[in-house]
Short mmCIF file of C-alpha atoms in Angstrom, two decimals:
data_model
loop_
_atom_site.label_atom_id
_atom_site.label_comp_id
_atom_site.label_asym_id
_atom_site.label_seq_id
_atom_site.Cartn_x
_atom_site.Cartn_y
_atom_site.Cartn_z
CA MET A 21 0.00 0.00 0.00
CA VAL A 22 1.40 3.36 -1.15
CA LYS A 23 0.86 6.50 0.91
CA PHE A 24 0.97 9.96 -0.71
CA ASN A 25 1.43 13.22 1.22
CA THR A 26 -0.14 16.31 -0.38
CA ILE A 27 -0.27 20.02 0.45
CA CYS A 28 -3.75 21.53 0.53
CA ARG A 29 -4.42 25.20 1.09
CA SER A 30 -6.94 27.78 -0.12
CA GLY A 31 -6.24 30.08 -3.00
CA GLN A 32 -6.16 33.11 -0.69
CA GLU A 33 -3.17 31.78 1.25
CA ARG A 34 0.02 32.50 -0.63
CA SER A 35 3.37 31.58 0.79
CA THR A 36 5.39 33.58 -1.79
CA ASN A 37 4.67 36.14 -4.43
CA ALA A 38 5.56 33.62 -7.08
CA ASP A 39 2.61 31.36 -6.25
CA ILE A 40 -0.10 31.22 -8.89
CA THR A 41 -3.57 32.07 -7.62
CA LYS A 42 -6.53 30.39 -9.23
CA VAL A 43 -8.79 32.82 -11.06
CA TYR A 44 -12.48 32.02 -10.97
CA ARG A 45 -14.40 33.08 -14.06
CA ASN A 46 -18.04 32.92 -14.95
CA PRO A 47 -18.46 30.35 -17.72
CA ASN A 48 -21.47 32.29 -19.10
CA PRO A 49 -20.27 33.86 -22.39
CA LYS A 50 -22.78 36.76 -22.03
CA VAL A 51 -21.21 38.01 -18.79
CA HIS A 52 -18.03 39.97 -19.40
CA PRO A 53 -15.58 40.69 -16.54
CA LEU A 54 -15.58 44.39 -17.53
CA ALA A 55 -19.36 44.67 -17.98
CA HIS A 56 -19.77 47.13 -15.08
CA ALA A 57 -16.98 49.37 -16.33
CA ARG A 58 -18.45 49.34 -19.84
CA GLU A 59 -21.91 50.26 -18.56
CA TYR A 60 -20.51 53.10 -16.48
CA GLN A 61 -18.65 54.51 -19.46
CA ARG A 62 -21.77 54.28 -21.63
CA ALA A 63 -23.87 55.98 -18.93
CA LEU A 64 -21.31 58.78 -18.68
CA VAL A 65 -21.28 59.30 -22.45
CA ALA A 66 -25.09 59.19 -22.60
CA THR A 67 -25.33 61.87 -19.90
CA LYS A 68 -22.86 64.12 -21.71
CA VAL A 69 -24.56 63.66 -25.08
CA GLU A 70 -27.93 64.48 -23.52
CA LYS A 71 -26.56 67.80 -22.25
CA ILE A 72 -24.88 68.59 -25.57
CA TYR A 73 -27.98 68.01 -27.69
CA ALA A 74 -30.48 69.59 -25.28
CA GLN A 75 -32.54 72.10 -27.32
CA PRO A 76 -35.73 72.82 -25.36
CA PHE A 77 -36.91 75.87 -27.29
CA LEU A 78 -39.07 75.01 -30.31
CA GLY A 79 -40.49 78.33 -31.46
CA ALA A 80 -42.48 81.45 -30.64
CA LEU A 81 -45.97 82.65 -31.52
CA ASN A 82 -45.80 86.30 -32.55
CA GLY A 83 -48.75 88.59 -33.13
CA HIS A 84 -49.83 90.26 -29.91
CA SER A 85 -49.24 94.01 -29.78
CA ASP A 86 -49.01 94.06 -25.98
CA GLY A 87 -47.84 91.77 -23.20
CA VAL A 88 -49.46 88.34 -22.88
CA SER A 89 -51.48 88.18 -19.66
CA CYS A 90 -53.00 84.66 -19.81
CA ILE A 91 -52.91 81.49 -21.91
CA GLU A 92 -54.90 78.25 -21.87
CA ALA A 93 -54.34 75.04 -23.87
CA CYS A 94 -57.34 73.12 -25.15
CA ARG A 95 -57.82 69.82 -23.34
CA PHE A 96 -59.33 68.01 -26.35
CA ASN A 97 -57.35 69.51 -29.22
CA LEU A 98 -53.56 69.31 -29.11
CA SER A 99 -53.11 71.94 -31.81
CA LYS A 100 -55.22 74.77 -30.32
CA LEU A 101 -54.21 77.43 -27.81
CA VAL A 102 -56.03 80.58 -26.65
CA SER A 103 -54.27 83.65 -25.24
CA GLY A 104 -55.21 87.07 -23.91
CA SER A 105 -53.17 90.27 -23.75
CA TYR A 106 -53.06 93.57 -21.88
CA ASP A 107 -54.81 95.46 -24.70
CA GLY A 108 -57.97 93.29 -24.46
CA GLU A 109 -57.20 91.13 -27.49
CA ILE A 110 -57.84 87.37 -27.58
CA ARG A 111 -56.11 85.13 -30.11
CA ILE A 112 -56.64 81.46 -30.92
CA TRP A 113 -53.51 79.80 -32.29
CA ASP A 114 -52.74 76.77 -34.41
CA ILE A 115 -49.62 75.28 -32.81
CA PRO A 116 -48.26 73.16 -35.75
CA SER A 117 -48.37 76.07 -38.22
CA ARG A 118 -47.64 78.70 -35.53
CA ARG A 119 -50.16 81.15 -36.90
CA THR A 120 -53.21 82.98 -35.61
CA LEU A 121 -56.52 81.37 -36.50
CA ILE A 122 -58.84 83.89 -34.80
CA GLN A 123 -58.24 87.41 -33.54
CA LEU A 124 -60.93 88.93 -31.31
CA ASN A 125 -61.22 92.40 -29.81
CA ALA A 126 -62.97 90.95 -26.79
CA HIS A 127 -62.40 93.53 -24.04
CA GLN A 128 -61.76 97.23 -23.69
CA GLN A 129 -59.05 96.66 -21.11
CA MET A 130 -56.69 93.90 -19.99
CA VAL A 131 -57.80 90.27 -20.34
CA LYS A 132 -57.61 88.79 -16.85
CA GLY A 133 -58.35 85.16 -17.69
CA VAL A 134 -59.44 82.66 -20.35
CA SER A 135 -60.72 79.12 -19.88
CA PHE A 136 -61.97 76.21 -22.00
CA SER A 137 -64.99 74.14 -21.06
CA ARG A 138 -64.42 70.48 -20.25
CA ASP A 139 -65.61 69.31 -23.70
CA GLY A 140 -63.66 72.05 -25.50
CA MET A 141 -66.83 73.56 -27.05
CA ARG A 142 -66.91 76.85 -25.10
CA ILE A 143 -64.41 79.57 -24.29
CA VAL A 144 -65.02 82.03 -21.47
CA SER A 145 -62.95 85.18 -20.86
CA SER A 146 -62.90 87.90 -18.22
CA GLY A 147 -61.45 91.41 -18.37
CA GLU A 148 -60.70 94.50 -16.35
CA ASP A 149 -63.68 96.20 -18.02
CA LYS A 150 -65.97 94.11 -15.73
CA THR A 151 -67.31 92.00 -18.63
CA ILE A 152 -67.32 88.23 -19.19
CA ASN A 153 -67.63 86.82 -22.71
CA LEU A 154 -68.77 83.32 -23.63
CA TYR A 155 -67.81 82.05 -27.12
CA ASP A 156 -68.73 78.99 -29.14
CA PHE A 157 -65.39 77.49 -30.16
CA PRO A 158 -66.52 75.55 -33.29
CA GLN A 159 -68.42 78.61 -34.51
CA LEU A 160 -65.31 80.75 -34.09
CA LEU A 161 -63.28 78.32 -36.21
CA GLU A 162 -65.89 78.45 -38.99
CA GLN A 163 -65.87 82.26 -39.08
CA SER A 164 -62.15 82.75 -38.52
CA ASN A 165 -61.91 85.72 -40.92
CA ASN A 166 -64.28 87.88 -38.87
CA THR A 167 -62.40 89.92 -36.24
CA PHE A 168 -65.52 91.41 -34.61
CA GLN A 169 -67.46 88.27 -33.74
CA ASP A 170 -70.10 88.73 -31.08
CA PRO A 171 -70.02 86.28 -28.17
CA LEU A 172 -72.85 83.89 -27.42
CA MET A 173 -73.41 85.63 -24.10
CA ARG A 174 -71.96 88.70 -22.43
CA TYR A 175 -72.18 89.09 -18.67
CA LEU A 176 -71.61 92.28 -16.71
CA SER A 177 -70.16 92.23 -13.20
CA LYS A 178 -70.75 94.96 -10.63
CA GLY A 179 -67.21 94.71 -9.25
CA THR A 180 -63.76 94.25 -10.71
CA LEU A 181 -62.88 90.82 -12.04
CA GLY A 182 -59.90 88.53 -11.73
CA ASN A 183 -59.32 85.31 -13.58
CA VAL A 184 -62.06 82.90 -14.73
CA ASP A 185 -62.25 79.11 -14.53
CA HIS A 186 -64.81 76.79 -16.10
CA ASN A 187 -66.52 73.99 -14.18
CA TYR A 188 -65.37 70.48 -15.13
CA GLN A 189 -68.87 68.97 -15.18
CA LEU A 190 -71.55 71.68 -15.27
CA SER A 191 -72.36 74.63 -17.54
CA GLN A 192 -71.00 77.03 -14.98
CA PHE A 193 -67.87 79.07 -14.39
CA ALA A 194 -66.38 81.03 -11.50
CA THR A 195 -64.69 84.43 -11.50
CA ALA A 196 -62.34 86.04 -9.01
CA GLY A 197 -62.43 89.70 -8.05
CA GLN A 198 -63.85 91.75 -5.21
CA VAL A 199 -66.06 88.73 -4.52
CA VAL A 200 -65.96 85.17 -5.87
CA GLN A 201 -68.92 84.74 -8.22
CA VAL A 202 -70.39 81.59 -9.75
CA TRP A 203 -72.16 82.09 -13.10
CA ASP A 204 -74.50 79.95 -15.19
CA TYR A 205 -74.83 80.02 -18.97
CA GLU A 206 -78.53 80.90 -18.84
CA ARG A 207 -78.43 83.53 -16.10
CA PRO A 208 -77.36 87.15 -16.73
CA LYS A 209 -76.41 87.58 -13.08
CA PRO A 210 -74.26 85.41 -10.80
CA ILE A 211 -76.12 82.58 -9.11
CA MET A 212 -73.82 82.62 -6.09
CA LYS A 213 -71.35 84.93 -4.35
CA PHE A 214 -68.66 84.27 -1.74
CA GLN A 215 -66.84 86.78 0.42
CA TRP A 216 -64.59 86.28 3.44
CA GLY A 217 -62.78 89.41 4.53
CA VAL A 218 -62.37 92.74 2.80
CA ASP A 219 -59.64 92.09 0.21
CA SER A 220 -60.30 90.84 -3.31
CA VAL A 221 -59.51 87.36 -4.63
CA SER A 222 -56.87 87.19 -7.36
CA CYS A 223 -57.25 83.61 -8.61
CA VAL A 224 -59.88 80.83 -8.41
CA LYS A 225 -59.81 77.25 -9.68
CA TYR A 226 -62.40 74.47 -9.69
CA SER A 227 -61.50 71.06 -8.32
CA PRO A 228 -61.22 68.49 -11.15
CA ALA A 229 -62.83 65.81 -8.98
CA ASP A 230 -65.55 67.75 -7.11
CA SER A 231 -67.49 70.32 -9.13
CA ASN A 232 -68.70 71.96 -5.90
CA LEU A 233 -65.26 72.78 -4.53
CA ILE A 234 -63.40 76.00 -5.41
CA CYS A 235 -60.00 77.15 -4.18
CA GLY A 236 -58.89 80.77 -4.33
CA THR A 237 -55.99 83.02 -3.39
CA SER A 238 -56.71 86.48 -2.01
CA MET A 239 -54.79 89.74 -1.81
CA ASP A 240 -54.67 89.54 2.01
CA ARG A 241 -52.20 86.60 1.77
CA CYS A 242 -54.85 83.92 2.29
CA VAL A 243 -55.71 80.62 0.60
CA ILE A 244 -59.44 79.93 0.83
CA LEU A 245 -61.59 76.88 0.12
CA TYR A 246 -65.22 77.44 -0.94
CA ASP A 247 -68.05 74.89 -0.95
CA VAL A 248 -70.81 75.63 -3.49
CA ARG A 249 -73.26 73.25 -1.80
CA ALA A 250 -72.99 75.03 1.54
CA GLU A 251 -72.78 78.43 -0.18
CA SER A 252 -69.94 79.47 2.09
CA ALA A 253 -66.20 79.31 2.62
CA ILE A 254 -65.00 76.38 4.71
CA HIS A 255 -61.26 76.90 5.33
CA LYS A 256 -58.85 79.81 5.27
CA VAL A 257 -55.06 79.80 5.67
CA ALA A 258 -53.11 83.03 6.10
CA MET A 259 -49.53 82.92 4.81
CA LEU A 260 -46.66 85.36 5.32
CA ASN A 261 -46.68 86.49 1.67
CA LYS A 262 -49.30 86.97 -0.99
CA SER A 263 -50.09 84.09 -3.34
CA GLN A 264 -50.56 84.84 -7.04
CA CYS A 265 -51.73 81.55 -8.54
CA LEU A 266 -52.75 77.96 -7.88
CA ALA A 267 -53.29 74.66 -9.70
CA TRP A 268 -55.02 71.39 -8.80
CA ASN A 269 -53.34 68.05 -9.36
CA PRO A 270 -55.58 66.31 -11.97
CA ILE A 271 -54.62 62.78 -10.87
CA GLU A 272 -54.52 63.41 -7.12
CA PRO A 273 -57.18 66.13 -6.78
CA LEU A 274 -56.71 66.35 -3.03
CA ASN A 275 -53.45 68.25 -3.64
CA ILE A 276 -53.05 71.84 -4.80
CA VAL A 277 -49.93 73.85 -5.63
CA ILE A 278 -49.77 77.54 -4.64
CA GLY A 279 -47.37 80.03 -6.25
CA ASN A 280 -46.23 82.61 -3.70
CA ASP A 281 -44.53 86.01 -3.76
CA ASP A 282 -41.67 84.65 -1.62
CA SER A 283 -40.40 82.80 -4.74
CA ASN A 284 -41.57 79.38 -3.50
CA CYS A 285 -44.36 77.00 -4.49
CA TYR A 286 -46.30 75.18 -1.79
CA THR A 287 -48.17 71.89 -2.05
CA TYR A 288 -51.20 71.55 0.22
CA ASP A 289 -53.43 68.62 1.04
CA ILE A 290 -56.97 69.95 1.41
CA ARG A 291 -57.69 67.30 4.06
CA LYS A 292 -55.09 68.97 6.29
CA ILE A 293 -54.64 72.40 4.82
CA GLU A 294 -53.23 74.09 7.92
CA LEU A 295 -49.66 73.12 6.88
CA PRO A 296 -48.04 72.61 3.47
CA THR A 297 -46.87 69.11 2.68
CA MET A 298 -44.04 70.24 0.39
CA ILE A 299 -42.08 73.43 -0.33
CA HIS A 300 -40.71 73.75 -3.87
CA LYS A 301 -37.72 76.08 -4.10
CA ASP A 302 -35.49 77.44 -6.87
CA HIS A 303 -37.06 80.67 -8.15
CA ILE A 304 -35.56 83.95 -6.96
CA SER A 305 -38.63 86.17 -7.52
CA ALA A 306 -42.40 85.93 -7.19
CA VAL A 307 -44.11 82.96 -8.88
CA MET A 308 -46.72 84.33 -11.30
CA SER A 309 -48.29 81.15 -12.71
CA VAL A 310 -48.36 77.38 -12.17
CA ALA A 311 -49.89 74.56 -14.21
CA PHE A 312 -49.98 70.77 -13.83
CA SER A 313 -49.35 68.24 -16.56
CA SER A 314 -52.12 65.81 -17.48
CA SER A 315 -50.15 62.98 -15.86
CA GLY A 316 -50.06 64.77 -12.50
CA ARG A 317 -46.38 63.90 -12.03
CA GLU A 318 -44.97 67.35 -12.82
CA PHE A 319 -45.96 70.98 -12.79
CA VAL A 320 -44.48 74.04 -14.46
CA SER A 321 -44.09 77.48 -12.91
CA GLY A 322 -43.40 80.87 -14.44
CA SER A 323 -41.77 83.60 -12.40
CA PHE A 324 -41.01 87.31 -12.29
CA ASP A 325 -37.32 86.35 -12.58
CA ARG A 326 -37.90 85.57 -16.31
CA THR A 327 -37.48 81.81 -16.00
CA ILE A 328 -39.66 78.72 -16.32
CA ARG A 329 -39.05 75.75 -14.05
CA ILE A 330 -40.42 72.21 -14.16
CA PHE A 331 -40.86 70.54 -10.77
CA PRO A 332 -41.64 66.90 -9.95
CA PHE A 333 -44.75 66.94 -7.79
CA ASN A 334 -42.93 65.22 -4.89
CA LYS A 335 -39.54 66.98 -5.05
CA GLY A 336 -38.42 70.19 -3.41
CA PHE A 337 -36.26 71.41 -6.29
CA SER A 338 -36.79 71.78 -10.02
CA ARG A 339 -35.41 69.29 -12.52
CA GLU A 340 -35.33 71.77 -15.42
CA VAL A 341 -35.04 75.52 -15.93
CA TYR A 342 -35.70 77.41 -19.19
CA HIS A 343 -34.82 81.01 -19.94
CA GLY A 344 -34.35 83.25 -22.96
CA GLN A 345 -32.19 86.24 -23.68
CA ARG A 346 -35.16 88.41 -24.69
CA MET A 347 -37.79 86.77 -22.50
CA GLN A 348 -39.25 89.07 -19.87
CA GLN A 349 -41.54 88.51 -16.90
CA VAL A 350 -43.50 85.27 -17.38
CA ASN A 351 -47.19 85.94 -16.68
CA SER A 352 -48.76 82.60 -17.60
CA VAL A 353 -47.73 79.00 -18.31
CA SER A 354 -49.62 75.95 -19.52
CA PHE A 355 -48.99 72.28 -20.35
CA SER A 356 -50.13 70.70 -23.58
CA ALA A 357 -52.80 68.01 -23.26
CA ASP A 358 -50.27 65.23 -23.98
CA ALA A 359 -47.77 66.63 -21.42
CA GLN A 360 -45.02 66.85 -24.06
CA PHE A 361 -44.80 70.62 -24.43
CA VAL A 362 -44.96 73.74 -22.25
CA TYR A 363 -46.34 77.11 -23.35
CA SER A 364 -45.30 80.38 -21.72
CA GLY A 365 -46.61 83.91 -22.20
CA SER A 366 -44.52 86.89 -21.13
CA ASN A 367 -44.42 90.68 -21.19
CA ASP A 368 -42.40 90.75 -24.42
CA MET A 369 -45.60 89.99 -26.43
CA ASN A 370 -44.49 86.44 -27.31
CA ILE A 371 -45.79 82.96 -26.54
CA ARG A 372 -42.96 80.44 -26.45
CA ILE A 373 -43.12 76.68 -26.98
CA TRP A 374 -40.75 74.47 -24.98
CA LYS A 375 -40.12 70.75 -24.80
CA VAL A 376 -40.76 69.07 -21.45
CA ASN A 377 -37.66 66.88 -21.98
CA ALA A 378 -34.99 69.14 -23.41
CA SER A 379 -33.08 66.43 -25.32
CA GLN A 380 -36.10 64.48 -26.58
CA LYS A 381 -36.36 64.16 -30.35
CA VAL A 382 -39.51 65.58 -31.92
CA GLY A 383 -40.82 63.62 -34.90
CA ILE A 384 -41.02 60.03 -36.09
CA ILE A 385 -38.69 57.64 -34.24
CA ASN A 386 -38.09 54.10 -35.50
CA GLN A 387 -37.96 51.06 -33.24
CA ARG A 388 -34.17 50.79 -33.27
CA GLU A 389 -33.75 54.36 -32.06
CA THR A 390 -36.43 53.82 -29.43
CA ASN A 391 -34.61 50.76 -28.07
CA ALA A 392 -31.31 52.65 -27.96
CA THR A 393 -32.95 55.55 -26.10
CA ASN A 394 -34.52 53.20 -23.55
CA TYR A 395 -31.16 51.47 -23.02
CA ARG A 396 -29.42 54.81 -22.38
CA GLN A 397 -32.16 55.86 -19.98
CA ALA A 398 -31.78 52.59 -18.06
CA LEU A 399 -28.03 53.12 -17.78
CA LYS A 400 -28.46 56.68 -16.52
CA GLU A 401 -30.99 55.49 -13.97
CA LYS A 402 -28.60 52.77 -12.78
CA PHE A 403 -25.66 55.16 -12.26
CA LYS A 404 -27.61 58.29 -11.30
CA TYR A 405 -26.03 58.36 -7.82
CA ASN A 406 -22.48 58.29 -9.17
CA SER A 407 -20.80 61.58 -8.26
CA GLU A 408 -19.53 62.42 -11.76
CA ILE A 409 -22.76 61.52 -13.57
CA LYS A 410 -24.85 63.26 -10.93
CA ARG A 411 -22.80 66.45 -11.27
CA ILE A 412 -23.14 66.54 -15.06
CA ALA A 413 -26.86 65.75 -15.05
CA LYS A 414 -27.61 68.34 -12.38
CA HIS A 415 -25.72 71.23 -13.97
CA ARG A 416 -27.81 73.98 -15.59
CA HIS A 417 -26.48 77.06 -17.30
CA LEU A 418 -28.02 80.21 -15.81
CA PRO A 419 -27.68 83.90 -16.69
CA LYS A 420 -25.29 85.98 -14.68
CA TYR A 421 -27.97 87.91 -12.80
CA LEU A 422 -29.57 84.64 -11.67
CA MET A 423 -26.26 83.19 -10.51
CA ASN A 424 -25.44 86.32 -8.50
CA LYS A 425 -28.87 86.37 -6.87
CA LYS A 426 -28.69 82.65 -6.11
CA LYS A 427 -25.26 83.07 -4.52
CA GLN A 428 -26.53 85.98 -2.44
CA ARG A 429 -29.51 83.96 -1.18
CA GLN A 430 -27.19 81.08 -0.24
CA GLU A 431 -24.96 83.43 1.77
CA MET A 432 -28.01 84.81 3.58
CA LYS A 433 -29.18 81.30 4.41
CA GLU A 434 -25.76 80.28 5.76
CA SER A 435 -25.57 83.48 7.82
CA LYS A 436 -28.98 82.82 9.35
CA ASN A 437 -28.05 79.23 10.25
CA ARG A 438 -24.76 80.39 11.74
CA LYS A 439 -26.58 82.97 13.84
CA GLN A 440 -28.97 80.31 15.16
CA ARG A 441 -26.10 77.99 16.09
CA ASN A 442 -24.28 80.80 17.94
CA ALA A 443 -27.44 81.74 19.83
CA GLU A 444 -27.93 78.13 20.87
CA LEU A 445 -24.33 77.80 22.09
CA ASN A 446 -24.15 81.12 23.97
CA ASN A 447 -27.65 81.01 25.51
CA PRO A 448 -28.35 77.35 26.28
CA GLY A 449 -31.06 78.02 28.86
CA GLN A 450 -32.86 80.89 27.11
CA TYR A 451 -32.66 79.80 23.49
CA GLU A 452 -35.84 78.55 21.85
CA ALA A 453 -35.46 76.13 18.97
CA PRO A 454 -36.74 77.55 15.67
CA LYS A 455 -39.97 76.23 14.22
CA PRO A 456 -39.89 73.92 11.19
CA GLU A 457 -39.84 75.81 7.93
CA LYS A 458 -43.33 74.64 6.96
CA GLN A 459 -44.73 76.19 10.14
CA GLN A 460 -42.80 79.41 9.64
CA ARG A 461 -44.59 80.07 6.35
CA ILE A 462 -48.07 79.94 7.94
CA GLU A 463 -49.30 82.89 9.93
CA GLN A 464 -52.80 81.73 10.90
CA PHE A 465 -55.27 78.95 10.17
CA ILE A 466 -58.98 79.80 10.33
CA GLN A 467 -61.58 77.04 10.19
#
């Protein structure tokens, strides 16, 4: 019987540097040892290419002789847009051809608001001349050559008017102003009035889910909820600054977004409206207009700082910012019905068309290009927390005046935090901890 002595040790134990270590490889031919490095490099290149080929601006609609005060996209026709200006003119646009279909001298003074009915058959407008005009949209398209078309109905208000919003289900519409008024097609006078306080209401919007619920923002810095069934206001929240605009989330109609003069947007849940659920920051001046996309996942805001920002509904900071060299104060913004484009109206008499995704190709895309785009998006999503890719994807070019103002606001914020830390260290027994930021923005809640 022969006995053999052998040496057995693991591959990690090496007696000398000359020992050969066994290399374990995956026998699957589809798995490459450098697959992760290749994917990272492709994700980096895809992120850089996306920034290089980002061209969000598509074109401008020219024709107004004064600043654009309000715009509204048709919910049932992707190619139609209505706008109002400071000289009382209303224009209906054809987006693909970028030309004016109808030009109406609707009001003697500034157009305060325009709104489509739910079925897209009616257009209602309000002006500073205390008049409300109701138009038949198909009839306007048939007689597009006539500039002086009479409206179906003309209503006269006793007080000044703000914006107007059409009911989602009924043949009614609501107007802001000295009092909130609810109008019916067949009645020459308002069927209902709401008033809480002495200041006028600047903006009202119907709930997309409940036709009896109206939300408004007033000049006394309040956000008010009105119930048509009870014929009274039900909740009132006083903020530190005045709110200019609001928008309901069409998919989650319990949430509303408020645009405030302190350069922030606030998301409220109407079930617990005493505190905002989210603060959206990035603007440096008052927010003039907000609008939700049809998907409810994003909203766009236009500001006095001459920029447009797109916010995810559940994020505190914007994912995209658009600006133009000649673009002035943005008075109104709107999403297209398919949530692919954004329209903005500003004081420079132009309506601009922007892409929601700056690098997205517009036009016919074949299946091979679609698969390549989806693959690049998957790679960017996989490596989105990588420091280099995150830095490149997050970077946005801003004008010099915006950068200086942003830097100044950051210094003010750091100074305030430093002052709070020093007060806490030097006065440990007397120092009171600051309130959360969401509570600091609310002055009073009235039920």
